[in-house]
mmCIF file of C-alpha atoms and ligand atoms in Angstrom:
data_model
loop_
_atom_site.group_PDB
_atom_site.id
_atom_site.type_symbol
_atom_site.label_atom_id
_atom_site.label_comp_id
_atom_site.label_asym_id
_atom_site.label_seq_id
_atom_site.Cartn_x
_atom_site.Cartn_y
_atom_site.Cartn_z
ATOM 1 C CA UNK A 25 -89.167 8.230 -26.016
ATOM 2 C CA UNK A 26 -86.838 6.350 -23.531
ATOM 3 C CA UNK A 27 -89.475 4.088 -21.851
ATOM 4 C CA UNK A 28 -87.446 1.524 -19.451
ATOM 5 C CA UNK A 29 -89.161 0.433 -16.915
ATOM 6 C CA UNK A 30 -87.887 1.312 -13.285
ATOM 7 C CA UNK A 31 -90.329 -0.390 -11.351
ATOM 8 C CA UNK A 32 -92.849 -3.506 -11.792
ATOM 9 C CA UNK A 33 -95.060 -4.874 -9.354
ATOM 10 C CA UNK A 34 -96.957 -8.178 -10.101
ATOM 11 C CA UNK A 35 -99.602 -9.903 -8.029
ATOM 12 C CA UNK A 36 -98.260 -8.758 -4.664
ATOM 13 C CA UNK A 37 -100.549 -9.680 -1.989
ATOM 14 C CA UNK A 38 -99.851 -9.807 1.696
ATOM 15 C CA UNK A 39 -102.051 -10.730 4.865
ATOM 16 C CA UNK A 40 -101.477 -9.817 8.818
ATOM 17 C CA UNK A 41 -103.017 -12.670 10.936
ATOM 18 C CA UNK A 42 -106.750 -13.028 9.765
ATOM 19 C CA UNK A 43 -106.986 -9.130 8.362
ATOM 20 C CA UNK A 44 -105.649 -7.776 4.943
ATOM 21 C CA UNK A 45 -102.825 -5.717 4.127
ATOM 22 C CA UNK A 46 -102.966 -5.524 0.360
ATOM 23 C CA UNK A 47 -104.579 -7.943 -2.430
ATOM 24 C CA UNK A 48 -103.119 -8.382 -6.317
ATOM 25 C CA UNK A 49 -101.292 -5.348 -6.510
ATOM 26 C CA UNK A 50 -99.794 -4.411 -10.104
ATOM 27 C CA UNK A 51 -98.071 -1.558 -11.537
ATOM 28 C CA UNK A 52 -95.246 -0.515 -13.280
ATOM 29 C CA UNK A 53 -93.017 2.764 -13.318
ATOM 30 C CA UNK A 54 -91.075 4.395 -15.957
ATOM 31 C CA UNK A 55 -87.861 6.133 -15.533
ATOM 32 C CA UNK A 56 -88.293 9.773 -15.136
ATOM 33 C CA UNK A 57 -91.674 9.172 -13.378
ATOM 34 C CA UNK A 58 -92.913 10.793 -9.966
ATOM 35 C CA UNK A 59 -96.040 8.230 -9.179
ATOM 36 C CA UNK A 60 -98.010 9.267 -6.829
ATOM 37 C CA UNK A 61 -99.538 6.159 -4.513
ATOM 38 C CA UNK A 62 -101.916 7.444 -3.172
ATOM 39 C CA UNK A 63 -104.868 6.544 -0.546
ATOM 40 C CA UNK A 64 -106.451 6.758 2.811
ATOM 41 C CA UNK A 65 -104.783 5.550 5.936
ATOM 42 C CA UNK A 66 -104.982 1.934 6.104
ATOM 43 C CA UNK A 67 -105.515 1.279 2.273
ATOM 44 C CA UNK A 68 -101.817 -0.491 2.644
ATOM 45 C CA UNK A 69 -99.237 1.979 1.059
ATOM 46 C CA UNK A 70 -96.694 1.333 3.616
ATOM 47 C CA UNK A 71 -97.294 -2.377 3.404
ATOM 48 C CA UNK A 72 -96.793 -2.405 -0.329
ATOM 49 C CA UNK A 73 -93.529 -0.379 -0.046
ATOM 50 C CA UNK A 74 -92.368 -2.086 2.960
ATOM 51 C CA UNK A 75 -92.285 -5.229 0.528
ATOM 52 C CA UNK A 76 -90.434 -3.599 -1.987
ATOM 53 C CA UNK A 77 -87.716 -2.272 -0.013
ATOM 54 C CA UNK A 78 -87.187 -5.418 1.385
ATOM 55 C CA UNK A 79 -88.163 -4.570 4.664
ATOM 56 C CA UNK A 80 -91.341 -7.028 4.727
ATOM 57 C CA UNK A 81 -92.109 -10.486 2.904
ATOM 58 C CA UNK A 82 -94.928 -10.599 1.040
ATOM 59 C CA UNK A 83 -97.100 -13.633 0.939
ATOM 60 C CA UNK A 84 -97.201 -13.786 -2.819
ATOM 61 C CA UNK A 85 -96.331 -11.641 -5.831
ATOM 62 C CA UNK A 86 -92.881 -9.677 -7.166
ATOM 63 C CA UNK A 87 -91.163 -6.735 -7.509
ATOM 64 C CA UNK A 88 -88.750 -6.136 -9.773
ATOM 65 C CA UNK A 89 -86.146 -3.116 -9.935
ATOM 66 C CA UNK A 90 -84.500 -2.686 -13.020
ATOM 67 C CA UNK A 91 -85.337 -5.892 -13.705
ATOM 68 C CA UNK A 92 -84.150 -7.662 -11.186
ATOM 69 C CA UNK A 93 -86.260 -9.767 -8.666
ATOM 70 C CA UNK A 94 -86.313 -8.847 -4.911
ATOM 71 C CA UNK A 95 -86.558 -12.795 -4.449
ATOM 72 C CA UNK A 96 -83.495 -13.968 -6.242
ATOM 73 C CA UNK A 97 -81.181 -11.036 -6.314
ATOM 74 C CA UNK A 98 -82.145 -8.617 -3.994
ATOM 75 C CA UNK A 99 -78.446 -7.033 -3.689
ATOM 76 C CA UNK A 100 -78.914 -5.778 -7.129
ATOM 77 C CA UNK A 101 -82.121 -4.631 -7.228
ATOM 78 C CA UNK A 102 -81.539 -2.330 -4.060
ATOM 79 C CA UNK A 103 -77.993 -0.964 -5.635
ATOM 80 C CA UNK A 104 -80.219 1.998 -6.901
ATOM 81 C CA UNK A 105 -82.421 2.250 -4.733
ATOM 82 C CA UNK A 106 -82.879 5.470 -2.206
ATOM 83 C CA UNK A 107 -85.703 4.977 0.358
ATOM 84 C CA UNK A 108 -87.437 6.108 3.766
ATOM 85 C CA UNK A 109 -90.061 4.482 4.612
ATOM 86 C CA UNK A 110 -92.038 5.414 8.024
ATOM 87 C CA UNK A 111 -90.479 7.619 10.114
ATOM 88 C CA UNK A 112 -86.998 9.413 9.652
ATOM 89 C CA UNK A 113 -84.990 9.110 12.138
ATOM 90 C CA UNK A 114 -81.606 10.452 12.909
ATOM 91 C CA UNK A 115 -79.185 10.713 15.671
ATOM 92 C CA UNK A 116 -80.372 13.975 17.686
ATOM 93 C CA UNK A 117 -77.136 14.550 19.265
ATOM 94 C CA UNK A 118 -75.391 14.455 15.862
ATOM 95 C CA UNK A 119 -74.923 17.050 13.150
ATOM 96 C CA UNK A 120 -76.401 16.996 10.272
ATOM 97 C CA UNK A 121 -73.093 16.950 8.514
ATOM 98 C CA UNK A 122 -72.562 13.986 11.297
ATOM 99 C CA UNK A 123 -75.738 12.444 10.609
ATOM 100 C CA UNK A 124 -75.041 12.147 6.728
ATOM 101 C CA UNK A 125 -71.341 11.131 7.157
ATOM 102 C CA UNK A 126 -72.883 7.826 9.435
ATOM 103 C CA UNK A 127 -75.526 7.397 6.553
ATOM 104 C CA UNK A 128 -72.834 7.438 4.105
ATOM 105 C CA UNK A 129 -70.880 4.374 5.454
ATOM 106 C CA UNK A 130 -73.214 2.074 4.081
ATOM 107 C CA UNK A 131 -71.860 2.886 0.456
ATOM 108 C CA UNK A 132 -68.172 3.523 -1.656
ATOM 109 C CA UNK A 133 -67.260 6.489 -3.307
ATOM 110 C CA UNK A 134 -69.403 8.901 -0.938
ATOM 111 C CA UNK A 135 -67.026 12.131 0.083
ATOM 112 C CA UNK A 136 -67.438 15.461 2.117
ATOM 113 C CA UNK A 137 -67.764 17.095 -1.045
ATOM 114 C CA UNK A 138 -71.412 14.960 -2.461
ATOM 115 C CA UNK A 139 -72.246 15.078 1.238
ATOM 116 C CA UNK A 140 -72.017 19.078 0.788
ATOM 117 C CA UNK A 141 -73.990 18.697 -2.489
ATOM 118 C CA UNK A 142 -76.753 17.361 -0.677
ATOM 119 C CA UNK A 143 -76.756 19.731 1.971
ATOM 120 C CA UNK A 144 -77.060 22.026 -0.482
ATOM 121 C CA UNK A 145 -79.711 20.540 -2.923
ATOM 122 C CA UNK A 146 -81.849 20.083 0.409
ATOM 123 C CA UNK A 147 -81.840 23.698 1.408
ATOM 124 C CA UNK A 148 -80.282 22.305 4.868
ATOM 125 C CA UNK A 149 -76.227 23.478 4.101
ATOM 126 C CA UNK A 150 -76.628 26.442 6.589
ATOM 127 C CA UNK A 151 -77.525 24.180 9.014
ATOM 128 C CA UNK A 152 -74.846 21.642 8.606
ATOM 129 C CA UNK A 153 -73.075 21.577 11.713
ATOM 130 C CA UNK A 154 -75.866 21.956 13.966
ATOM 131 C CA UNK A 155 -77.477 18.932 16.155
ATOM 132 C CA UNK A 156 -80.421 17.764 14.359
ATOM 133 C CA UNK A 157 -82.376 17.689 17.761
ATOM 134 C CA UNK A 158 -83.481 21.347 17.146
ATOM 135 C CA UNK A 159 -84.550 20.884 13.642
ATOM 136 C CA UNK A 160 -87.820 21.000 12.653
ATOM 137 C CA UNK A 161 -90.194 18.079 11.331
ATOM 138 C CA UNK A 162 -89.970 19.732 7.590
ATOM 139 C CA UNK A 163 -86.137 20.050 8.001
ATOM 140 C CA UNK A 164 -85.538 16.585 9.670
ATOM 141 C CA UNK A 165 -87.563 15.294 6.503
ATOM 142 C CA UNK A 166 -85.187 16.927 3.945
ATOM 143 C CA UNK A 167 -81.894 15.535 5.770
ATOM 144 C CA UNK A 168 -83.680 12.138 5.509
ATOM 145 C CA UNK A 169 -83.905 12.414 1.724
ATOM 146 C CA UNK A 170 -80.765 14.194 1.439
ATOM 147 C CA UNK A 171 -79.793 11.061 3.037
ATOM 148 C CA UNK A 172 -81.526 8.927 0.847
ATOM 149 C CA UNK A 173 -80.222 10.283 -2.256
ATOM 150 C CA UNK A 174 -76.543 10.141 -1.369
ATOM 151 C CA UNK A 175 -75.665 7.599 -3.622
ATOM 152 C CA UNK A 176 -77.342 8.976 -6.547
ATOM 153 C CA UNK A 177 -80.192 6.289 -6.435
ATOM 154 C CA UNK A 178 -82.339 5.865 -9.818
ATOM 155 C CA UNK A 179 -85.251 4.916 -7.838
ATOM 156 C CA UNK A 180 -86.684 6.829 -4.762
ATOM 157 C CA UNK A 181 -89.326 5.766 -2.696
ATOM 158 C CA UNK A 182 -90.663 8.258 -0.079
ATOM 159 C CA UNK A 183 -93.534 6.890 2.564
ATOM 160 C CA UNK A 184 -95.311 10.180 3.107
ATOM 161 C CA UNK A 185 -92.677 12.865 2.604
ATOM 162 C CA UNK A 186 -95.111 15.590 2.747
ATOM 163 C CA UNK A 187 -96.754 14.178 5.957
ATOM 164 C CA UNK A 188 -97.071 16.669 8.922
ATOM 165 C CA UNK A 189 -95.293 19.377 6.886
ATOM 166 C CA UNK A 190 -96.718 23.387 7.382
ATOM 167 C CA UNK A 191 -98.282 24.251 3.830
ATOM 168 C CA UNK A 192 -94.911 26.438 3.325
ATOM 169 C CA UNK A 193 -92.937 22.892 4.385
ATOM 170 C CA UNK A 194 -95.056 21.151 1.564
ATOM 171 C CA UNK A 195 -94.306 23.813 -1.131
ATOM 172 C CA UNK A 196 -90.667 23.026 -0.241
ATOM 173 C CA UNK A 197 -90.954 19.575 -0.394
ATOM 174 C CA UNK A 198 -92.838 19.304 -3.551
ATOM 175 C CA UNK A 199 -90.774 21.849 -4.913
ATOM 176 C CA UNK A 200 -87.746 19.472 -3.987
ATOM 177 C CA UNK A 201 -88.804 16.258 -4.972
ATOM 178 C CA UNK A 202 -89.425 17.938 -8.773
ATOM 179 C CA UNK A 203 -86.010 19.857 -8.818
ATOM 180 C CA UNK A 204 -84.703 16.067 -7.759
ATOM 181 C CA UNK A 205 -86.704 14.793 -10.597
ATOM 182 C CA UNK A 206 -85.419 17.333 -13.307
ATOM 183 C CA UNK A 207 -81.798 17.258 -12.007
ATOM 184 C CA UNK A 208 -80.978 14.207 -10.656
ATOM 185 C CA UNK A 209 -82.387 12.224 -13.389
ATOM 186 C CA UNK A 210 -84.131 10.063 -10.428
ATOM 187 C CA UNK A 211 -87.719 8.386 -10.852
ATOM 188 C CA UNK A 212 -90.135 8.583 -7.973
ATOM 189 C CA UNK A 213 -92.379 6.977 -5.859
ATOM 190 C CA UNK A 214 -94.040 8.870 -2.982
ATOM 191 C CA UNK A 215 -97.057 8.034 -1.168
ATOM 192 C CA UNK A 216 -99.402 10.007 0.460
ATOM 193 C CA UNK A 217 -103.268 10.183 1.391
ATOM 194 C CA UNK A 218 -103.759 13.674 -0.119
ATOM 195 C CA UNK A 219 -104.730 14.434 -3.525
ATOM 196 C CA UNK A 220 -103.548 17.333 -3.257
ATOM 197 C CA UNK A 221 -99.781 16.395 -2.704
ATOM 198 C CA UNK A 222 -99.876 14.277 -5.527
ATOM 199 C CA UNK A 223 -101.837 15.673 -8.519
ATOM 200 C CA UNK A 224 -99.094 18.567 -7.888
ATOM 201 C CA UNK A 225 -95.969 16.941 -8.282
ATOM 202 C CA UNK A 226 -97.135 13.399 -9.739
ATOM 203 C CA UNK A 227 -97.260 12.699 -13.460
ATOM 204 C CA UNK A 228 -99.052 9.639 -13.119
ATOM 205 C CA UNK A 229 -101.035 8.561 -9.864
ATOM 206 C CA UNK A 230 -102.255 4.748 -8.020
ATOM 207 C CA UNK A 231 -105.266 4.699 -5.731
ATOM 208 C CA UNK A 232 -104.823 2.210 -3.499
ATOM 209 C CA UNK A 233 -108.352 1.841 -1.441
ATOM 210 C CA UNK A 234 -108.675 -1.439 1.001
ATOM 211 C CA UNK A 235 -105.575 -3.179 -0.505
ATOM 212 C CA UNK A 236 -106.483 -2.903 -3.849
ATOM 213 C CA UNK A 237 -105.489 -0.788 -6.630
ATOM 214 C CA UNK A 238 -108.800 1.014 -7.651
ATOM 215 C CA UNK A 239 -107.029 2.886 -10.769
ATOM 216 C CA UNK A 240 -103.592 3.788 -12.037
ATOM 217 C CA UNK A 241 -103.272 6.431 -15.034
ATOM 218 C CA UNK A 242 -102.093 9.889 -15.941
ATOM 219 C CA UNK A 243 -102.911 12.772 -12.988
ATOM 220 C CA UNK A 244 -104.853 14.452 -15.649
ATOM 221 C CA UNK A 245 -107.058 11.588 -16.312
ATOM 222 C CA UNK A 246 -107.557 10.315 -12.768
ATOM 223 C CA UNK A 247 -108.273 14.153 -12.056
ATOM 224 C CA UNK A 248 -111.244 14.376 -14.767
ATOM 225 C CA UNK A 249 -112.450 10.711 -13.797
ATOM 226 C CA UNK A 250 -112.295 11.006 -10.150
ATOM 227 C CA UNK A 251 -114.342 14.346 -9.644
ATOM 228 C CA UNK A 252 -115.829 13.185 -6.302
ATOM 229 C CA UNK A 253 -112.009 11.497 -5.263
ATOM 230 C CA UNK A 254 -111.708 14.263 -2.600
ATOM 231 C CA UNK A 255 -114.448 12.309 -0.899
ATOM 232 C CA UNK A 256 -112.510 9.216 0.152
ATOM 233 C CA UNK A 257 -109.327 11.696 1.041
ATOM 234 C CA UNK A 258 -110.502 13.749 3.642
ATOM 235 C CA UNK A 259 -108.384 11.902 6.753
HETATM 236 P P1 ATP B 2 -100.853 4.660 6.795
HETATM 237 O O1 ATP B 2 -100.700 5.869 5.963
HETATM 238 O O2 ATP B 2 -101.786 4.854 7.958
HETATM 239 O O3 ATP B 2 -99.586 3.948 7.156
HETATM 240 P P2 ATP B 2 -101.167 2.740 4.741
HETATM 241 O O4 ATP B 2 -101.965 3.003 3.516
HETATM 242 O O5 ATP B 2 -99.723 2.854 4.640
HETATM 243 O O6 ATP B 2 -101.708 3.646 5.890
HETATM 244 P P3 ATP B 2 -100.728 0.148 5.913
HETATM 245 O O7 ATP B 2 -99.934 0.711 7.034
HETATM 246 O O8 ATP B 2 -100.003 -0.573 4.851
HETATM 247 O O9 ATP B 2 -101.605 1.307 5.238
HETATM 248 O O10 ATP B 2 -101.882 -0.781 6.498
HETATM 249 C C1 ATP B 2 -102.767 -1.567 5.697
HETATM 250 C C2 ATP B 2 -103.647 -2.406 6.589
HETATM 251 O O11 ATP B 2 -102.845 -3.408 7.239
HETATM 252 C C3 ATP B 2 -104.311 -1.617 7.700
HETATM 253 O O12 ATP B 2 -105.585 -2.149 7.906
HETATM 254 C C4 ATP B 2 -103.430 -1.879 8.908
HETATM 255 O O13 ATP B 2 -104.172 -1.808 10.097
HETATM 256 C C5 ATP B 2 -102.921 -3.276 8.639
HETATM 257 N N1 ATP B 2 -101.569 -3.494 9.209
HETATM 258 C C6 ATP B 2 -100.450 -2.809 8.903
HETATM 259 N N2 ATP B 2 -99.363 -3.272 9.579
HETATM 260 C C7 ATP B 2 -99.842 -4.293 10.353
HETATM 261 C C8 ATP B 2 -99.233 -5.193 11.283
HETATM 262 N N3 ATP B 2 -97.925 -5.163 11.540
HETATM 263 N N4 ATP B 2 -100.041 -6.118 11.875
HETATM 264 C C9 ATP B 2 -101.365 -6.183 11.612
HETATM 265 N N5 ATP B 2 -101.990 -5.368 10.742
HETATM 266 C C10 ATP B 2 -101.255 -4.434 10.113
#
């Protein structure tokens, strides 16, 4: 069993002012993985992946991506990395074709032809050369991952993908993010504050609850350990 790790987070803490974002996180990912991070609003998800993604310091702690240190060579950790973290945004007056081909500047090697592909894997090729001001929230989430998986990333990390999605939006989603999985050969992170989103497409799941990581193990297990869990997920 091929068991490299992807992802490991040591001792990352981080503070804002006098309150706390997250305290002595740890965890580690395996490729082929969808891990679920999961917890309320406010337990610090976006604060934790904000850090790894570079987009946020953290006070202390690591990250390493395929081994390699967001501190010291942050270039090539982020090579395989596909991400969106808070909202998507894209440029309304654009086409989604439009939108992907300004996405795809940032790396080599990225033609009409993968930009078709992941149109296409998205369920959004019909809709390729129309402004993505009309689209909906669900479709205006899949052209954000189709543009985060452009350049084939190993790793993707997804803040809330399945957040403000109809139920038939969240079927898609799921449905996309394990077709990605199988496919793609991608690992995944996704966060949400849902059991429900994760103990569907997760294999293994976090719970992050006030900054600290309560419990990480298989869905199964946290499933038959957590009976009551629904209790702190009900925002
Ligand atoms: P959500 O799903 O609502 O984004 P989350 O689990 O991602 O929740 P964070 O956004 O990481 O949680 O927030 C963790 C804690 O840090 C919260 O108490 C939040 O109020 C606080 N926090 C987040 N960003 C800041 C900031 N820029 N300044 C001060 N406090 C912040």
């Amino acid at each position: 069993k091929n068991m490299e790790k992807v992802l490991e987070v040591s001792g990352l803490t981080k503070t804002y002012k006098n309150k706390r974002g997250i305290y002595d996180i740890n965890f580690e990912i395996y490729r082929g993985e969808i891990f679920g991070f999961l917890g309320p609003n406010g337990a610090g998800k976006t604060t934790a992946m904000k850090i790894m993604t570079g987009l946020m310091r953290a006070d202390s702690g690591d990250v390493k991506i395929f081994g390699h240190s967001i501190h010291d060579s942050f270039e090539s950790a982020m090579e395989k990395v596909g991400c969106i973290i808070e909202t998507v945004e894209s440029y309304p007056y654009m086409t989604a074709y439009e939108n992907l081909k300004q996405a795809s500047r940032y790396y080599r090697d990225i033609d009409d032809k993968r930009i078709d592909e992941v149109l296409e894997i998205t369920g959004l090729i019909k809709y390729k050369a129309e402004r993505t001001k009309n689209f909906s929230l669900g479709m205006k989430q899949r052209l954000g991952i189709a543009s985060s998986i452009l350049s084939r990333p190993e790793l993707v990390i997804l803040d809330e993908p399945l957040n403000g999605l109809d139920v038939e939006g969240m079927v898609e989603m799921r449905r996309l993010i394990k077709h990605l999985s199988d496919t793609q050969n991608s690992t995944f992170l996704i966060s949400s504050h849902l059991i429900h989103d994760v103990e569907l497409t997760c294999n293994k799941i976090g719970i992050i609850l006030d900054g600290k990581m309560l419990s990480i193990d298989y869905t199964d297990n946290i499933l038959a350990n957590y009976a009551s869990l629904e209790n702190y997920f009900i925002s």
